[in-house]
């Protein structure tokens, strides 16, 4: 039963919306934009106060399906108000004193020392804006972990479902849409307005193969989003649903031809096989699944050629990475303490990034942008995550073990082969999701170890505001 105040609020919205819309239409485009902005702000405030979990679920859907989409009619990224709203909701709806996980503490320190670097290198509004957007994306980890476990689990499942739907769309494009017309169906959200050919094809010697980009557009970004969705899906889904979703995500990862994503998952599976205790039957099933995936990959010319050419002399990507690494010390000369700055053109413009060919490595690009101190803080975050992951691999849950293995794989492979987790806020948010559920895995791991003495003890002693439920 709805309360009297909630009913009155609903009636007011139903009555006011048609009136405001009519006034906006009669006032022209500027009036429409102004009223639209005010309406969005009002709705955001209402949702943030009354139903903050909706912001989290909206963020999951946006990141999973249209991470680079814009709200129709206004040049506002879809992810940004959701992420900002989640952070603000966590601040407004505080329950009791917060209990922070060690990984959360490390992230907060990471953001603080990054702010110090901004003081020394920030010269323009662009620098400040980039830092704020990155901070929101990073602190979303802390904000999401303030929500109760059931809300967090639903957030993860929504992200997985929408990422799988995005991956399925990408599979259809690769299989049946060589001219990429299907993406124009999302033109109202900012997709298909510019040529995306260079993002979805790769030259391998004399051959050219389509790469899955989906609504991530860039295949390497798709690889990151799909890999994280795969890890979260294995953790949160069960039964036939898990099998179906994981199959879609696995096929999509292969079709991205992203070596970073493919080898990250492969490293994770190998770590589980080596260090996780499992029954012989389960080990045989894992090996059989790996064999089936490997056979499918080898039977697909694009995947086979991409993997076997990874370290050949005509692999342009490997050569460019080597050139960037050799140039890195010279680029950093005189800038080691606090980096070169946050709002640099190579972080904002793809053509400038391709021309400059700066280092494609997340730890190094963190140093490039904000200096050695910030780079060290980021490495501490990764080290804590890898320690947590190693505990999960040695634990009693296969799903948690694979999650930990994939996290280590991402740290050892994906973060070393590309820079997007550091420089593109949507991808930073995807990595934040990976960190959120790594904390959940670690909490479950500790709870499992102490179950014999405290079977009914809650996983965490946080106190939640009722409105976050």
PDB file of N, CA and C in Angstrom, residues 199-237:
ATOM      1  N   UNK A 199      37.095   1.155 -36.086  1.00  0.00           N
ATOM      2  CA  UNK A 199      36.966   0.498 -34.804  1.00  0.00           C
ATOM      3  C   UNK A 199      36.603  -0.980 -34.933  1.00  0.00           C
ATOM      4  N   UNK A 200      36.070  -1.379 -36.056  1.00  0.00           N
ATOM      5  CA  UNK A 200      35.533  -2.728 -36.139  1.00  0.00           C
ATOM      6  C   UNK A 200      36.244  -3.607 -37.157  1.00  0.00           C
ATOM      7  N   UNK A 201      37.353  -3.141 -37.680  1.00  0.00           N
ATOM      8  CA  UNK A 201      38.146  -3.979 -38.566  1.00  0.00           C
ATOM      9  C   UNK A 201      39.590  -3.970 -38.104  1.00  0.00           C
ATOM     10  N   UNK A 202      40.270  -5.069 -38.361  1.00  0.00           N
ATOM     11  CA  UNK A 202      41.684  -5.127 -38.027  1.00  0.00           C
ATOM     12  C   UNK A 202      42.450  -5.739 -39.183  1.00  0.00           C
ATOM     13  N   UNK A 203      43.571  -5.168 -39.525  1.00  0.00           N
ATOM     14  CA  UNK A 203      44.428  -5.705 -40.579  1.00  0.00           C
ATOM     15  C   UNK A 203      45.391  -6.722 -39.983  1.00  0.00           C
ATOM     16  N   UNK A 204      45.418  -7.904 -40.531  1.00  0.00           N
ATOM     17  CA  UNK A 204      46.372  -8.939 -40.133  1.00  0.00           C
ATOM     18  C   UNK A 204      47.099  -9.362 -41.397  1.00  0.00           C
ATOM     19  N   UNK A 205      48.230  -8.746 -41.663  1.00  0.00           N
ATOM     20  CA  UNK A 205      48.924  -9.037 -42.904  1.00  0.00           C
ATOM     21  C   UNK A 205      48.087  -8.549 -44.069  1.00  0.00           C
ATOM     22  N   UNK A 206      47.754  -9.479 -44.974  1.00  0.00           N
ATOM     23  CA  UNK A 206      46.976  -9.117 -46.161  1.00  0.00           C
ATOM     24  C   UNK A 206      45.489  -9.357 -45.951  1.00  0.00           C
ATOM     25  N   UNK A 207      45.079  -9.783 -44.738  1.00  0.00           N
ATOM     26  CA  UNK A 207      43.680 -10.133 -44.505  1.00  0.00           C
ATOM     27  C   UNK A 207      43.012  -9.082 -43.632  1.00  0.00           C
ATOM     28  N   UNK A 208      41.698  -9.049 -43.758  1.00  0.00           N
ATOM     29  CA  UNK A 208      40.917  -8.095 -42.988  1.00  0.00           C
ATOM     30  C   UNK A 208      39.717  -8.813 -42.398  1.00  0.00           C
ATOM     31  N   UNK A 209      39.495  -8.649 -41.084  1.00  0.00           N
ATOM     32  CA  UNK A 209      38.414  -9.357 -40.419  1.00  0.00           C
ATOM     33  C   UNK A 209      37.547  -8.373 -39.639  1.00  0.00           C
ATOM     34  N   UNK A 210      36.244  -8.650 -39.634  1.00  0.00           N
ATOM     35  CA  UNK A 210      35.331  -7.855 -38.817  1.00  0.00           C
ATOM     36  C   UNK A 210      35.543  -8.193 -37.351  1.00  0.00           C
ATOM     37  N   UNK A 211      35.452  -7.173 -36.502  1.00  0.00           N
ATOM     38  CA  UNK A 211      35.568  -7.364 -35.059  1.00  0.00           C
ATOM     39  C   UNK A 211      34.277  -6.918 -34.392  1.00  0.00           C
ATOM     40  N   UNK A 212      33.877  -7.647 -33.374  1.00  0.00           N
ATOM     41  CA  UNK A 212      32.666  -7.298 -32.636  1.00  0.00           C
ATOM     42  C   UNK A 212      32.924  -6.052 -31.792  1.00  0.00           C
ATOM     43  N   UNK A 213      32.078  -5.055 -31.995  1.00  0.00           N
ATOM     44  CA  UNK A 213      32.154  -3.846 -31.182  1.00  0.00           C
ATOM     45  C   UNK A 213      30.863  -3.587 -30.429  1.00  0.00           C
ATOM     46  N   UNK A 214      29.739  -4.076 -30.997  1.00  0.00           N
ATOM     47  CA  UNK A 214      28.454  -3.849 -30.359  1.00  0.00           C
ATOM     48  C   UNK A 214      28.210  -2.373 -30.124  1.00  0.00           C
ATOM     49  N   UNK A 215      27.516  -2.061 -29.049  1.00  0.00           N
ATOM     50  CA  UNK A 215      27.277  -0.668 -28.689  1.00  0.00           C
ATOM     51  C   UNK A 215      28.386  -0.113 -27.802  1.00  0.00           C
ATOM     52  N   UNK A 216      29.433  -0.918 -27.606  1.00  0.00           N
ATOM     53  CA  UNK A 216      30.683  -0.368 -27.061  1.00  0.00           C
ATOM     54  C   UNK A 216      31.455   0.338 -28.180  1.00  0.00           C
ATOM     55  N   UNK A 217      31.141   0.000 -29.432  1.00  0.00           N
ATOM     56  CA  UNK A 217      31.740   0.529 -30.659  1.00  0.00           C
ATOM     57  C   UNK A 217      33.166   0.033 -30.825  1.00  0.00           C
ATOM     58  N   UNK A 218      34.045   0.328 -29.876  1.00  0.00           N
ATOM     59  CA  UNK A 218      35.436  -0.109 -29.960  1.00  0.00           C
ATOM     60  C   UNK A 218      35.538  -1.556 -29.487  1.00  0.00           C
ATOM     61  N   UNK A 219      36.117  -2.457 -30.287  1.00  0.00           N
ATOM     62  CA  UNK A 219      36.207  -3.870 -29.898  1.00  0.00           C
ATOM     63  C   UNK A 219      36.977  -4.112 -28.611  1.00  0.00           C
ATOM     64  N   UNK A 220      38.007  -3.310 -28.349  1.00  0.00           N
ATOM     65  CA  UNK A 220      38.762  -3.499 -27.117  1.00  0.00           C
ATOM     66  C   UNK A 220      37.954  -3.087 -25.891  1.00  0.00           C
ATOM     67  N   UNK A 221      37.145  -2.036 -26.035  1.00  0.00           N
ATOM     68  CA  UNK A 221      36.232  -1.673 -24.952  1.00  0.00           C
ATOM     69  C   UNK A 221      35.184  -2.761 -24.761  1.00  0.00           C
ATOM     70  N   UNK A 222      34.708  -3.315 -25.869  1.00  0.00           N
ATOM     71  CA  UNK A 222      33.763  -4.425 -25.780  1.00  0.00           C
ATOM     72  C   UNK A 222      34.383  -5.593 -25.034  1.00  0.00           C
ATOM     73  N   UNK A 223      35.661  -5.865 -25.301  1.00  0.00           N
ATOM     74  CA  UNK A 223      36.343  -6.950 -24.611  1.00  0.00           C
ATOM     75  C   UNK A 223      36.370  -6.745 -23.114  1.00  0.00           C
ATOM     76  N   UNK A 224      36.633  -5.516 -22.667  1.00  0.00           N
ATOM     77  CA  UNK A 224      36.652  -5.230 -21.229  1.00  0.00           C
ATOM     78  C   UNK A 224      35.267  -5.434 -20.625  1.00  0.00           C
ATOM     79  N   UNK A 225      34.245  -4.824 -21.250  1.00  0.00           N
ATOM     80  CA  UNK A 225      32.895  -4.943 -20.718  1.00  0.00           C
ATOM     81  C   UNK A 225      32.392  -6.368 -20.678  1.00  0.00           C
ATOM     82  N   UNK A 226      32.679  -7.136 -21.717  1.00  0.00           N
ATOM     83  CA  UNK A 226      32.227  -8.527 -21.782  1.00  0.00           C
ATOM     84  C   UNK A 226      32.968  -9.405 -20.782  1.00  0.00           C
ATOM     85  N   UNK A 227      34.258  -9.175 -20.600  1.00  0.00           N
ATOM     86  CA  UNK A 227      35.028  -9.970 -19.640  1.00  0.00           C
ATOM     87  C   UNK A 227      34.513  -9.760 -18.227  1.00  0.00           C
ATOM     88  N   UNK A 228      34.238  -8.510 -17.874  1.00  0.00           N
ATOM     89  CA  UNK A 228      33.707  -8.222 -16.542  1.00  0.00           C
ATOM     90  C   UNK A 228      32.316  -8.817 -16.385  1.00  0.00           C
ATOM     91  N   UNK A 229      31.486  -8.721 -17.425  1.00  0.00           N
ATOM     92  CA  UNK A 229      30.155  -9.331 -17.369  1.00  0.00           C
ATOM     93  C   UNK A 229      30.255 -10.842 -17.213  1.00  0.00           C
ATOM     94  N   UNK A 230      31.223 -11.469 -17.875  1.00  0.00           N
ATOM     95  CA  UNK A 230      31.419 -12.912 -17.747  1.00  0.00           C
ATOM     96  C   UNK A 230      31.747 -13.283 -16.308  1.00  0.00           C
ATOM     97  N   UNK A 231      32.669 -12.545 -15.685  1.00  0.00           N
ATOM     98  CA  UNK A 231      33.050 -12.840 -14.304  1.00  0.00           C
ATOM     99  C   UNK A 231      31.868 -12.665 -13.355  1.00  0.00           C
ATOM    100  N   UNK A 232      31.132 -11.560 -13.504  1.00  0.00           N
ATOM    101  CA  UNK A 232      29.989 -11.303 -12.627  1.00  0.00           C
ATOM    102  C   UNK A 232      28.873 -12.314 -12.887  1.00  0.00           C
ATOM    103  N   UNK A 233      28.669 -12.692 -14.148  1.00  0.00           N
ATOM    104  CA  UNK A 233      27.641 -13.673 -14.479  1.00  0.00           C
ATOM    105  C   UNK A 233      27.916 -15.027 -13.862  1.00  0.00           C
ATOM    106  N   UNK A 234      29.155 -15.476 -13.912  1.00  0.00           N
ATOM    107  CA  UNK A 234      29.523 -16.749 -13.280  1.00  0.00           C
ATOM    108  C   UNK A 234      29.262 -16.682 -11.782  1.00  0.00           C
ATOM    109  N   UNK A 235      29.496 -15.516 -11.189  1.00  0.00           N
ATOM    110  CA  UNK A 235      29.341 -15.359  -9.745  1.00  0.00           C
ATOM    111  C   UNK A 235      27.883 -15.317  -9.309  1.00  0.00           C
ATOM    112  N   UNK A 236      27.017 -14.634 -10.069  1.00  0.00           N
ATOM    113  CA  UNK A 236      25.662 -14.342  -9.602  1.00  0.00           C
ATOM    114  C   UNK A 236      24.575 -15.221 -10.206  1.00  0.00           C
ATOM    115  N   UNK A 237      24.821 -15.814 -11.362  1.00  0.00           N
ATOM    116  CA  UNK A 237      23.788 -16.615 -12.014  1.00  0.00           C
ATOM    117  C   UNK A 237      23.980 -18.087 -11.700  1.00  0.00           C
TER     118      UNK A 237
END
